[in-house]
Short mmCIF file of C-alpha atoms in Angstrom, two decimals:
data_model
loop_
_atom_site.label_atom_id
_atom_site.label_comp_id
_atom_site.label_asym_id
_atom_site.label_seq_id
_atom_site.Cartn_x
_atom_site.Cartn_y
_atom_site.Cartn_z
CA MET F 1 15.08 8.43 -1.51
CA ALA F 2 15.22 10.11 1.88
CA ALA F 3 16.26 8.00 4.79
CA SER F 4 13.19 7.06 6.79
CA LEU F 5 11.93 4.72 9.46
CA ASP F 6 10.35 1.40 8.56
CA ASP F 7 8.57 -1.09 10.77
CA ASP F 8 10.77 -3.97 9.70
CA LEU F 9 14.09 -2.14 9.41
CA GLU F 10 16.37 -0.43 11.85
CA PHE F 11 17.07 3.29 11.65
CA ASP F 12 20.71 2.57 10.84
CA ASN F 13 20.12 1.81 7.18
CA GLN F 14 23.41 3.22 5.89
CA ASP F 15 23.97 2.38 2.25
CA TYR F 16 27.37 0.87 1.58
CA TYR F 17 27.29 2.07 -2.03
CA SER F 18 26.62 5.65 -0.93
CA LEU F 19 29.36 5.42 1.68
CA LEU F 20 31.87 4.53 -1.03
CA ASN F 21 30.18 6.90 -3.55
CA VAL F 22 29.86 4.26 -6.26
CA ARG F 23 26.90 3.07 -8.33
CA LYS F 24 25.27 -0.29 -7.59
CA GLU F 25 26.65 -1.70 -10.84
CA ALA F 26 30.21 -0.70 -9.91
CA THR F 27 32.97 -3.11 -10.90
CA GLN F 28 35.60 -4.45 -8.52
CA GLU F 29 38.11 -1.96 -9.95
CA GLU F 30 35.78 0.98 -9.25
CA LEU F 31 35.16 -0.27 -5.71
CA LYS F 32 38.87 -0.65 -5.07
CA ALA F 33 39.70 2.81 -6.46
CA SER F 34 37.07 4.53 -4.30
CA TYR F 35 38.09 2.51 -1.24
CA ARG F 36 41.78 3.45 -1.59
CA ARG F 37 40.96 7.13 -2.02
CA LEU F 38 38.72 7.24 1.07
CA CYS F 39 41.31 5.33 3.09
CA MET F 40 43.87 8.00 2.25
CA LEU F 41 41.46 10.70 3.49
CA TYR F 42 40.49 8.92 6.73
CA HIS F 43 43.67 7.05 7.66
CA PRO F 44 44.22 7.48 11.43
CA ASP F 45 48.01 7.78 11.06
CA LYS F 46 47.58 11.16 9.34
CA HIS F 47 46.50 12.76 12.62
CA ARG F 48 48.38 13.26 15.86
CA ASP F 49 45.58 14.83 17.87
CA PRO F 50 43.92 11.98 19.88
CA GLU F 51 40.37 13.22 19.18
CA LEU F 52 40.94 13.63 15.45
CA LYS F 53 42.67 10.25 15.39
CA ARG F 54 39.65 8.63 17.06
CA GLN F 55 37.18 10.26 14.62
CA ALA F 56 39.26 9.29 11.61
CA GLU F 57 39.57 5.72 12.88
CA GLN F 58 35.78 5.43 13.20
CA LEU F 59 35.25 6.58 9.60
CA PHE F 60 38.09 4.38 8.38
CA ASN F 61 36.40 1.33 9.94
CA GLN F 62 33.05 2.16 8.30
CA VAL F 63 34.65 2.45 4.88
CA HIS F 64 36.56 -0.79 5.45
CA GLN F 65 33.38 -2.63 6.49
CA ALA F 66 31.53 -1.42 3.36
CA TYR F 67 34.37 -2.50 1.08
CA GLU F 68 34.69 -5.87 2.84
CA VAL F 69 31.03 -6.68 2.08
CA LEU F 70 30.88 -5.34 -1.47
CA SER F 71 34.19 -6.85 -2.56
CA ASP F 72 32.96 -10.37 -1.71
CA PRO F 73 30.59 -11.68 -4.46
CA GLN F 74 28.56 -13.85 -2.09
CA SER F 75 28.09 -11.14 0.55
CA ARG F 76 27.34 -8.55 -2.11
CA ALA F 77 24.65 -10.78 -3.67
CA ILE F 78 22.85 -11.08 -0.33
CA TYR F 79 23.31 -7.38 0.50
CA ASP F 80 21.87 -6.28 -2.86
CA ILE F 81 18.62 -8.18 -2.21
CA PHE F 82 18.15 -8.08 1.57
CA GLY F 83 20.49 -5.33 2.85
CA LYS F 84 22.52 -5.54 6.03
CA LYS F 85 19.87 -7.75 7.66
CA GLY F 86 20.58 -10.40 5.07
CA LEU F 87 24.07 -10.89 6.44
CA GLU F 88 22.69 -11.49 9.95
CA VAL F 89 19.86 -13.93 9.23
CA GLU F 90 19.48 -16.93 11.47
CA GLY F 91 20.80 -20.08 9.77
CA TRP F 92 23.08 -18.19 7.36
CA GLU F 93 26.16 -19.50 9.13
CA VAL F 94 25.51 -23.05 7.88
CA VAL F 95 25.48 -22.03 4.20
CA GLU F 96 28.53 -23.07 2.25
CA ARG F 97 30.51 -19.94 1.40
CA LYS F 98 31.90 -21.34 -1.85
CA ARG F 99 28.54 -21.31 -3.59
CA THR F 100 27.76 -18.96 -6.46
CA PRO F 101 25.78 -15.73 -5.82
CA ALA F 102 22.68 -17.33 -7.41
CA GLU F 103 22.92 -20.32 -5.06
CA ILE F 104 23.44 -18.00 -2.11
CA ARG F 105 20.25 -16.13 -3.04
CA GLU F 106 18.27 -19.38 -3.26
CA GLU F 107 19.57 -20.57 0.10
CA TYR F 108 18.75 -17.30 1.79
CA GLU F 109 15.26 -17.24 0.27
CA ARG F 110 14.71 -20.75 1.62
CA LEU F 111 15.65 -19.60 5.12
CA GLN F 112 13.32 -16.62 4.73
CA ARG F 113 10.45 -18.87 3.64
CA GLU F 114 10.92 -21.09 6.68
CA ARG F 115 10.76 -18.06 8.96
CA ASP F 116 7.68 -16.72 7.14
CA GLU F 117 5.99 -20.10 7.46
CA ARG F 118 6.51 -20.03 11.23
CA ARG F 119 4.95 -16.57 11.34
CA LEU F 120 2.07 -17.74 9.14
CA GLN F 121 1.10 -20.37 11.69
CA GLN F 122 0.40 -17.62 14.20
CA ARG F 123 -1.70 -15.35 11.97
CA THR F 124 -5.43 -15.04 11.36
CA ASN F 125 -7.26 -12.93 8.82
CA PRO F 126 -10.39 -11.55 10.50
CA LYS F 127 -13.16 -10.19 8.28
CA GLY F 128 -16.51 -8.82 9.29
CA THR F 129 -19.65 -7.15 7.99
CA ILE F 130 -22.24 -5.13 9.89
CA SER F 131 -25.43 -4.13 8.08
CA VAL F 132 -28.07 -1.85 9.63
CA GLY F 133 -31.30 -1.34 7.68
CA VAL F 134 -33.14 1.93 8.27
CA ASP F 135 -36.79 2.57 7.44
CA ALA F 136 -37.15 6.31 6.71
CA THR F 137 -40.34 6.23 4.62
CA ASP F 138 -42.02 8.53 7.13
CA LEU F 139 -39.84 11.37 5.85
CA PHE F 140 -41.62 11.50 2.46
CA ASP F 141 -44.86 9.55 2.85
CA ARG F 142 -46.58 10.33 6.17
CA TYR F 143 -50.04 9.53 7.47
CA ASP F 144 -50.62 12.94 9.03
CA GLU F 145 -54.42 12.76 9.25
CA ASP F 146 -54.53 9.51 11.21
CA PHE F 147 -51.67 10.10 13.61
CA GLU F 148 -51.80 13.79 14.48
CA GLU F 149 -52.80 13.06 18.08
CA MET F 150 -50.00 10.58 18.76
CA PRO F 151 -47.10 11.70 21.04
CA GLY F 152 -44.23 12.93 18.93
CA GLY F 153 -46.44 12.93 15.84
CA GLY F 154 -44.90 16.19 14.68
CA PHE F 155 -41.57 14.50 13.95
CA PRO F 156 -40.89 11.88 11.28
CA HIS F 157 -40.65 8.37 12.63
CA ILE F 158 -37.39 6.65 11.62
CA GLU F 159 -36.68 3.11 12.79
CA ILE F 160 -34.14 0.34 12.37
CA ASN F 161 -36.04 -2.61 10.93
CA LYS F 162 -33.24 -5.09 10.21
CA MET F 163 -29.65 -5.92 11.18
CA HIS F 164 -27.05 -8.40 10.03
CA ILE F 165 -23.68 -9.15 11.61
CA SER F 166 -21.15 -11.63 10.23
CA GLN F 167 -17.56 -12.41 11.19
CA SER F 168 -14.92 -14.85 9.97
CA ILE F 169 -11.34 -15.77 10.80
CA GLU F 170 -8.74 -17.82 8.92
CA ALA F 171 -6.27 -20.16 10.57
CA PRO F 172 -3.45 -21.52 8.34
CA LEU F 173 -2.83 -25.12 9.37
CA THR F 174 -0.06 -25.98 6.91
CA ASN F 175 1.31 -24.50 3.70
CA THR F 176 -1.60 -26.08 1.81
CA ASP F 177 -4.41 -26.29 4.40
CA THR F 178 -6.47 -23.44 5.81
CA ALA F 179 -9.41 -23.51 8.23
CA VAL F 180 -12.06 -20.79 8.13
CA LEU F 181 -14.54 -20.22 10.96
CA SER F 182 -17.47 -17.90 10.28
CA GLY F 183 -20.74 -16.97 11.89
CA SER F 184 -23.63 -14.56 11.40
CA LEU F 185 -26.69 -13.15 13.15
CA SER F 186 -29.69 -11.56 11.42
CA THR F 187 -32.91 -9.93 12.54
CA HIS F 188 -35.77 -8.44 10.50
CA ASN F 189 -38.92 -6.87 11.98
CA GLY F 190 -38.49 -8.70 15.27
CA ASN F 191 -37.65 -12.12 13.79
CA GLY F 192 -34.06 -13.34 13.71
CA GLY F 193 -31.69 -16.22 13.46
CA GLY F 194 -28.06 -17.18 13.19
CA ASN F 195 -25.67 -19.78 11.87
CA ILE F 196 -22.08 -20.91 12.19
CA ASN F 197 -19.89 -22.44 9.50
CA MET F 198 -16.58 -24.29 9.45
CA THR F 199 -14.63 -24.59 6.18
CA VAL F 200 -11.43 -26.52 5.52
CA ARG F 201 -9.62 -25.62 2.29
CA ARG F 202 -6.73 -27.54 0.74
CA VAL F 203 -4.59 -26.41 -2.20
CA THR F 204 -4.05 -29.59 -4.16
CA SER F 205 -1.74 -28.13 -6.82
CA ALA F 206 -0.89 -24.96 -8.67
CA LYS F 207 -4.00 -25.58 -10.79
CA GLY F 208 -6.68 -26.15 -8.18
CA TRP F 209 -8.03 -26.42 -4.67
CA GLY F 210 -10.95 -27.93 -2.83
CA GLU F 211 -12.87 -27.21 0.36
CA LEU F 212 -15.35 -28.86 2.70
CA GLU F 213 -18.00 -26.84 4.53
CA PHE F 214 -19.96 -27.75 7.66
CA GLY F 215 -22.64 -25.49 9.04
CA ALA F 216 -25.48 -25.30 11.52
CA GLY F 217 -28.23 -22.78 12.21
CA ASP F 218 -31.31 -22.27 14.33
CA ILE F 219 -33.70 -22.13 11.33
CA LEU F 220 -32.53 -24.28 8.44
CA GLY F 221 -30.53 -26.91 10.31
CA PRO F 222 -27.19 -28.59 9.52
CA LEU F 223 -25.41 -27.98 6.22
CA PHE F 224 -22.80 -30.01 4.37
CA GLY F 225 -21.05 -28.71 1.24
CA LEU F 226 -18.21 -29.45 -1.16
CA LYS F 227 -16.52 -26.99 -3.51
CA VAL F 228 -13.78 -27.58 -6.11
CA PHE F 229 -11.79 -25.15 -8.24
CA ARG F 230 -9.68 -26.17 -11.22
CA ASN F 231 -7.74 -24.38 -13.95
CA LEU F 232 -8.60 -26.22 -17.16
CA THR F 233 -6.28 -24.18 -19.39
CA PRO F 234 -4.22 -21.01 -18.85
CA ARG F 235 -7.28 -19.03 -20.03
CA CYS F 236 -10.15 -21.07 -18.60
CA PHE F 237 -11.18 -22.33 -15.13
CA LEU F 238 -14.08 -24.27 -13.60
CA THR F 239 -15.79 -24.13 -10.20
CA ALA F 240 -18.18 -26.85 -9.01
CA GLN F 241 -20.17 -26.82 -5.78
CA CYS F 242 -22.75 -29.11 -4.19
CA GLY F 243 -24.44 -29.08 -0.83
CA MET F 244 -27.13 -30.66 1.34
CA GLN F 245 -29.28 -28.66 3.73
CA PHE F 246 -31.16 -30.54 6.46
CA SER F 247 -34.28 -28.48 7.16
CA PRO F 248 -37.51 -29.22 9.08
CA ARG F 249 -39.17 -29.77 5.69
CA GLY F 250 -36.67 -32.44 4.72
CA LEU F 251 -33.43 -32.72 2.76
CA ARG F 252 -32.79 -29.84 0.36
CA PRO F 253 -29.93 -30.60 -2.07
CA SER F 254 -28.31 -27.94 -4.26
CA CYS F 255 -25.68 -27.85 -6.96
CA SER F 256 -23.93 -25.21 -9.06
CA LEU F 257 -21.39 -25.21 -11.86
CA MET F 258 -19.52 -22.18 -13.20
CA THR F 259 -16.98 -21.90 -15.98
CA ALA F 260 -15.07 -18.78 -16.99
CA ARG F 261 -12.75 -17.89 -19.81
CA HIS F 262 -10.40 -15.00 -20.57
CA LEU F 263 -11.63 -13.55 -23.85
CA ASP F 264 -8.76 -11.07 -23.94
CA GLN F 265 -6.41 -9.37 -21.51
CA ASN F 266 -9.20 -7.33 -19.85
CA THR F 267 -12.36 -9.32 -20.63
CA MET F 268 -13.84 -12.36 -18.89
CA GLY F 269 -16.85 -14.44 -19.88
CA TYR F 270 -18.81 -16.43 -17.25
CA LEU F 271 -21.44 -19.17 -17.60
CA GLN F 272 -23.17 -20.46 -14.46
CA TRP F 273 -25.80 -23.15 -13.89
CA ARG F 274 -27.52 -23.43 -10.51
CA TRP F 275 -29.95 -26.16 -9.39
CA GLY F 276 -31.88 -26.17 -6.14
CA PRO F 277 -34.43 -23.91 -4.43
CA ASN F 278 -33.53 -21.06 -6.81
CA SER F 279 -32.58 -22.77 -10.08
CA ALA F 280 -31.19 -20.49 -12.79
CA MET F 281 -28.84 -20.20 -15.75
CA THR F 282 -26.68 -17.06 -15.83
CA THR F 283 -24.26 -15.77 -18.43
CA SER F 284 -22.22 -12.61 -17.98
CA LEU F 285 -19.49 -10.58 -19.64
CA VAL F 286 -17.06 -8.52 -17.54
CA ARG F 287 -14.52 -6.07 -18.91
CA ASP F 288 -12.14 -4.46 -16.43
CA THR F 289 -9.53 -1.91 -17.49
CA LYS F 290 -7.45 0.69 -15.73
CA THR F 291 -10.11 3.37 -16.21
CA SER F 292 -13.40 1.47 -16.37
CA HIS F 293 -15.37 -1.63 -15.37
CA PHE F 294 -18.29 -2.92 -17.47
CA THR F 295 -20.65 -5.83 -16.72
CA LEU F 296 -23.44 -7.34 -18.82
CA ALA F 297 -25.44 -10.25 -17.35
CA LEU F 298 -28.49 -12.29 -18.34
CA GLN F 299 -30.26 -14.74 -16.00
CA LEU F 300 -33.07 -17.15 -16.82
CA GLY F 301 -34.57 -19.01 -13.91
CA MET F 302 -37.23 -19.36 -11.25
CA PRO F 303 -38.43 -17.25 -9.59
CA HIS F 304 -36.30 -14.45 -11.10
CA SER F 305 -35.13 -13.72 -14.65
CA TYR F 306 -33.43 -10.46 -15.46
CA LEU F 307 -31.09 -8.49 -17.70
CA MET F 308 -28.47 -6.31 -15.99
CA MET F 309 -25.91 -3.83 -17.31
CA SER F 310 -23.50 -1.73 -15.20
CA TYR F 311 -20.64 0.63 -15.89
CA GLN F 312 -18.02 2.09 -13.56
CA TYR F 313 -15.53 4.83 -14.39
CA LYS F 314 -12.27 5.04 -12.41
CA PHE F 315 -10.61 8.43 -12.00
CA GLN F 316 -6.82 8.36 -11.98
CA ASP F 317 -6.38 10.31 -8.74
CA GLU F 318 -4.80 9.46 -5.41
CA ASP F 319 -8.24 9.12 -3.76
CA GLN F 320 -9.22 6.33 -6.21
CA THR F 321 -12.54 8.02 -7.02
CA LYS F 322 -15.10 5.95 -8.94
CA VAL F 323 -18.56 6.75 -10.32
CA LYS F 324 -20.91 3.96 -11.29
CA GLY F 325 -24.35 3.31 -12.73
CA SER F 326 -26.44 0.25 -13.53
CA VAL F 327 -29.85 -0.79 -14.80
CA LYS F 328 -31.55 -4.09 -14.01
CA THR F 329 -34.88 -5.24 -15.42
CA GLY F 330 -36.77 -8.50 -15.03
CA TRP F 331 -39.97 -10.15 -13.77
CA PHE F 332 -39.63 -8.27 -10.47
CA GLY F 333 -39.61 -4.84 -12.18
CA THR F 334 -36.86 -2.39 -13.07
CA VAL F 335 -34.13 -0.93 -10.86
CA VAL F 336 -31.74 1.90 -11.74
CA GLU F 337 -28.72 2.51 -9.51
CA TYR F 338 -26.05 5.20 -9.55
CA GLY F 339 -23.40 6.24 -7.05
CA ALA F 340 -19.80 7.07 -6.25
CA GLU F 341 -16.91 5.64 -4.25
CA ARG F 342 -13.85 7.33 -2.80
CA LYS F 343 -10.91 6.56 -0.56
CA ILE F 344 -11.13 8.86 2.48
CA SER F 345 -8.08 7.62 4.41
CA ARG F 346 -5.28 5.12 4.14
CA HIS F 347 -7.48 2.18 5.16
CA SER F 348 -11.03 3.49 4.58
CA ILE F 349 -13.24 3.61 1.48
CA LEU F 350 -16.65 5.32 1.49
CA SER F 351 -19.34 4.78 -1.13
CA ALA F 352 -22.96 5.88 -1.61
CA THR F 353 -25.48 4.41 -4.05
CA VAL F 354 -29.02 5.52 -4.89
CA SER F 355 -31.40 2.75 -5.96
CA VAL F 356 -34.58 3.79 -7.81
CA GLY F 357 -36.98 1.05 -8.88
CA VAL F 358 -40.48 -0.08 -9.59
CA PRO F 359 -42.06 -1.33 -7.37
CA GLN F 360 -39.17 -1.17 -4.84
CA GLY F 361 -39.18 2.61 -4.44
CA VAL F 362 -36.13 4.69 -3.49
CA THR F 363 -33.26 3.47 -1.28
CA LEU F 364 -29.97 5.13 -0.29
CA LYS F 365 -27.15 2.67 0.40
CA ILE F 366 -24.09 3.89 2.31
CA ARG F 367 -21.05 1.61 2.59
CA LEU F 368 -17.88 2.13 4.64
CA ALA F 369 -15.00 -0.33 4.25
CA ARG F 370 -12.42 0.03 7.02
CA ALA F 371 -9.48 -2.38 6.67
CA SER F 372 -11.11 -5.85 6.79
CA GLN F 373 -14.41 -4.61 8.28
CA THR F 374 -17.41 -3.47 6.21
CA TYR F 375 -20.31 -1.35 7.47
CA LEU F 376 -23.52 -1.14 5.40
CA PHE F 377 -26.41 1.28 5.95
CA PRO F 378 -29.31 0.78 3.50
CA VAL F 379 -31.84 3.58 4.12
CA HIS F 380 -35.26 2.91 2.58
CA LEU F 381 -36.85 6.29 1.76
CA THR F 382 -40.08 5.55 -0.10
CA ASP F 383 -42.10 2.64 -1.47
CA GLN F 384 -42.98 4.60 -4.59
CA LEU F 385 -41.18 6.89 -7.01
CA LEU F 386 -41.13 10.42 -5.59
CA PRO F 387 -38.94 13.10 -7.23
CA SER F 388 -38.28 14.73 -3.86
CA ALA F 389 -36.90 11.45 -2.44
CA VAL F 390 -34.65 10.94 -5.47
CA PHE F 391 -33.41 14.55 -5.23
CA TYR F 392 -32.58 14.44 -1.52
CA ALA F 393 -31.04 10.96 -1.78
CA THR F 394 -28.71 12.29 -4.47
CA VAL F 395 -27.87 15.81 -3.28
CA GLY F 396 -28.03 15.25 0.49
CA PRO F 397 -25.15 12.74 0.84
CA LEU F 398 -23.03 14.76 -1.61
CA LEU F 399 -23.38 17.99 0.40
CA VAL F 400 -22.82 16.18 3.71
CA TYR F 401 -19.69 14.49 2.36
CA MET F 402 -18.26 17.74 1.00
CA ALA F 403 -18.83 19.48 4.33
CA ILE F 404 -17.36 16.62 6.39
CA HIS F 405 -14.44 16.20 4.00
CA ARG F 406 -13.52 19.87 4.12
CA LEU F 407 -14.18 20.51 7.82
CA ILE F 408 -13.15 17.19 9.38
CA ILE F 409 -11.39 14.72 7.08
CA ILE F 410 -8.83 17.07 5.49
CA PRO F 411 -7.78 18.73 8.80
CA TYR F 412 -7.71 15.34 10.53
CA THR F 413 -5.59 13.74 7.79
CA ARG F 414 -3.18 16.68 7.78
CA ALA F 415 -2.91 16.60 11.59
CA GLN F 416 -2.33 12.83 11.55
CA LYS F 417 0.44 13.20 8.98
CA GLU F 418 2.13 15.98 10.93
CA GLN F 419 1.76 14.03 14.17
CA SER F 420 3.22 10.93 12.56
CA LEU F 421 6.22 12.87 11.27
CA GLU F 422 6.72 14.52 14.65
CA LEU F 423 6.59 11.18 16.47
CA GLN F 424 8.98 9.80 13.88
CA ARG F 425 11.41 12.61 14.52
CA LYS F 426 11.15 12.26 18.31
CA SER F 427 11.56 8.49 18.27
CA SER F 428 14.64 8.81 16.09
CA ALA F 429 16.09 11.90 17.80
CA THR F 430 18.88 9.91 19.45
CA ASP F 431 19.81 8.21 16.18
CA ILE F 432 19.74 11.52 14.30
CA ALA F 433 21.99 13.10 16.93
CA LYS F 434 24.38 10.20 16.55
CA LYS F 435 24.36 10.55 12.76
CA LYS F 436 24.93 14.28 13.10
CA GLN F 437 27.89 13.72 15.39
CA GLU F 438 29.34 11.17 12.95
CA ALA F 439 28.89 13.62 10.07
CA GLU F 440 30.60 16.42 11.97
CA SER F 441 33.40 14.03 12.89
CA ALA F 442 33.84 13.23 9.21
CA VAL F 443 34.31 16.90 8.36
CA THR F 444 36.96 17.70 10.98
CA PRO F 445 39.85 15.53 9.66
CA LEU F 446 39.37 16.64 6.04
CA VAL F 447 41.42 19.27 4.25
CA SER F 448 40.12 20.67 0.96
CA CYS F 449 42.62 21.65 -1.72
CA CYS F 450 41.58 21.57 -5.36
CA PRO F 451 42.54 24.62 -7.48
CA GLY F 452 40.52 23.56 -10.57
CA LEU F 453 37.04 22.90 -9.16
CA ILE F 454 36.28 24.69 -5.90
CA ILE F 455 32.98 24.13 -4.07
CA LEU F 456 32.23 27.46 -2.41
CA ASN F 457 29.00 26.45 -0.64
CA ALA F 458 26.90 23.29 -0.47
CA TRP F 459 23.71 22.62 1.46
CA TYR F 460 21.66 19.44 1.86
CA GLY F 461 18.11 19.10 3.18
CA LYS F 462 14.66 20.64 2.73
CA PHE F 463 14.60 24.01 0.95
CA VAL F 464 11.64 26.42 1.30
CA THR F 465 10.58 28.47 -1.71
CA ASP F 466 8.67 31.74 -1.77
CA THR F 467 5.41 29.90 -2.50
CA SER F 468 5.73 27.56 0.50
CA GLN F 469 3.46 27.90 3.48
CA LYS F 470 4.54 30.31 6.16
CA GLN F 471 4.71 27.68 8.89
CA GLU F 472 7.29 25.69 6.92
CA ARG F 473 10.96 26.29 7.60
CA ALA F 474 14.11 25.24 5.86
CA GLN F 475 16.04 22.31 7.37
CA VAL F 476 19.48 22.12 5.78
CA ILE F 477 23.05 21.28 6.77
CA ASP F 478 26.34 22.61 5.39
CA VAL F 479 28.15 19.91 3.41
CA THR F 480 30.76 22.06 1.64
CA VAL F 481 33.84 20.35 3.05
CA PRO F 482 32.66 16.71 2.58
CA LEU F 483 31.84 17.38 -1.09
CA GLN F 484 35.08 19.25 -1.75
CA CYS F 485 37.01 16.22 -0.52
CA LEU F 486 35.22 14.02 -3.07
CA VAL F 487 36.50 16.19 -5.94
CA LYS F 488 38.99 14.32 -8.13
CA ASP F 489 40.73 15.72 -11.21
CA SER F 490 38.48 18.81 -11.11
CA LYS F 491 35.34 16.62 -11.28
CA LEU F 492 32.67 15.58 -8.79
CA ILE F 493 30.43 12.56 -9.48
CA LEU F 494 27.62 11.51 -7.13
CA THR F 495 25.70 8.30 -7.92
CA GLU F 496 21.95 7.69 -7.90
CA ALA F 497 21.62 7.04 -4.18
CA SER F 498 20.51 8.89 -1.08
CA LYS F 499 23.05 11.61 -0.35
CA ALA F 500 22.48 10.99 3.38
CA GLY F 501 24.75 7.96 3.04
CA LEU F 502 27.80 9.99 1.98
CA PRO F 503 30.57 10.68 4.52
CA GLY F 504 29.86 13.93 6.35
CA PHE F 505 26.12 13.81 5.60
CA TYR F 506 23.10 13.00 7.73
CA ASP F 507 19.33 13.33 7.32
CA PRO F 508 18.18 16.69 8.76
CA CYS F 509 14.46 16.15 8.05
CA VAL F 510 13.29 12.55 8.37
CA GLY F 511 10.42 11.58 6.11
CA GLU F 512 10.51 14.64 3.83
CA GLU F 513 11.91 15.33 0.38
CA LYS F 514 15.46 16.64 0.28
CA SER F 515 17.75 18.26 -2.28
CA LEU F 516 21.43 19.15 -2.68
CA LYS F 517 22.30 22.73 -3.62
CA LEU F 518 25.82 23.64 -4.75
CA LEU F 519 27.57 26.90 -5.52
CA TYR F 520 30.96 26.20 -7.10
CA GLN F 521 33.71 27.86 -9.09
CA PHE F 522 35.39 26.33 -12.11
CA ARG F 523 38.18 28.11 -13.96
CA GLY F 524 37.21 31.37 -12.30
CA VAL F 525 33.50 31.14 -13.37
CA MET F 526 30.63 30.79 -10.89
CA HIS F 527 28.22 27.86 -11.25
CA GLN F 528 25.10 26.79 -9.34
CA VAL F 529 22.94 23.62 -9.36
CA LEU F 530 20.05 22.11 -7.38
CA SER F 531 19.82 18.30 -7.46
CA GLY F 532 17.31 15.85 -5.99
CA ASP F 533 18.30 13.50 -3.19
CA THR F 534 18.50 10.36 -5.35
CA GLU F 535 19.48 12.03 -8.64
CA ALA F 536 22.90 11.38 -10.07
CA LEU F 537 25.04 14.54 -10.18
CA ARG F 538 28.08 15.32 -12.32
CA ILE F 539 29.92 18.65 -12.21
CA PRO F 540 31.18 20.87 -13.72
CA LYS F 541 28.64 21.44 -16.49
CA GLN F 542 28.11 24.37 -18.82
CA SER F 543 24.37 24.41 -17.99
CA HIS F 544 25.20 25.24 -14.34
CA ARG F 545 26.99 28.44 -15.28
CA ILE F 546 25.63 31.64 -13.72
CA ASP F 547 25.10 34.49 -16.21
CA SER F 548 27.50 37.29 -15.32
CA GLU F 549 24.94 39.95 -16.27
CA SER F 550 22.49 38.60 -13.72
#
């Protein structure tokens, strides 16, 4: 894996295993053998020149530091899990050093949990939804004869007839208690209202939790509710909820009970009973797999009873594309919906759904989910079934998306990626220069002498092929001497680790894929090999031999 920047890690993420050129499962004997060999190469007493002596001493200290950590079982256990930061954690100094590696891991994880808990106290999880309803029926069903003389009568009249805004935040109080504050505002055809809710949730055990809800609004009045969740068995759980709404018409109690069971690894069965203003009994079957999602539901109640079936297919692509369709029929009529969903950026998902029903008409629903915020745009096109409305609701958004995706989203995403890499390179320019200087310093004191296996040329970095784009350029460094000095008994073995951690190496192209290319001679025969950054490499091999005729 190429060395790269991370928000929680420093740039100096040198791998001790790579520095010693050993695998992570290396024994103490292998560590000691590699350490002794590198000490012989970098020992300061081998050089009289003050500058060479200083460079060799710096490398000697790095190798010694790596061996000091990896040769100690306790330090190595922490380093394997948490890296160099694990050896510097606050509170680590009070841990007894005679404990076993497993106990050291547990102690460190406890310290990490305490630090995470302190951070948790300061965090909130904001979520919000904005819905804007658009009435566009004038596009397909106009009253031209009656309104020809009105100003602007030649243009379709499109208006926003309803809006809904809701927002919530979470405030962790303790490890088991969480407070949630939420509020919403709604307006429809000039009439509106709002409410605010306060919920306190407590996790009682690993099997359940409960919450209390308090609310108030300008229409329905105060609300009090209680909700409980409980795992009955490993495959079955139960949710119970009751509430009391104080309205101008009097007390309005409500109650609901839902139980669910895992029928198999991918299938869930639900049974729900609801009593109150909208009493109903609902049963549903949900099957969710890696490639599809299927739902079948039946509801019997007042005022609505219906049968609903939906299916969603998930494409296995990086954009997480999904296509879906559903049919719902009941006392209210029949509604058919179909649509698609796709990830358009790292934090954004766009979906469009066409709803065709009797007597509801045709509606286009556009949904944009950006991080924790959701934006909904239901556009009502007609009150009756018109083929033209169905056609434009289906083809129009598809053509608009394809044009925007090709002309705006793709260039913007590519520019953002290039800008991010450029900023990454600039912000780490000083560190890269330091790494480069250290690598060059590692090459100067070395002397290569191995008559059996001779590395003629070696390059490390990003290689550009003939099919690459013209604006791309190769970014490689010469690592012939550092690799030659790792040759032992006419063999060279590199472990499965980033080559940037080897002595004499540095990362010439941060954030991009790198490879190691070698041209070497063994017993008078030329060989060549190209290896990935994290691939293990062992030479010489017969498969690397270059055909003399070519």
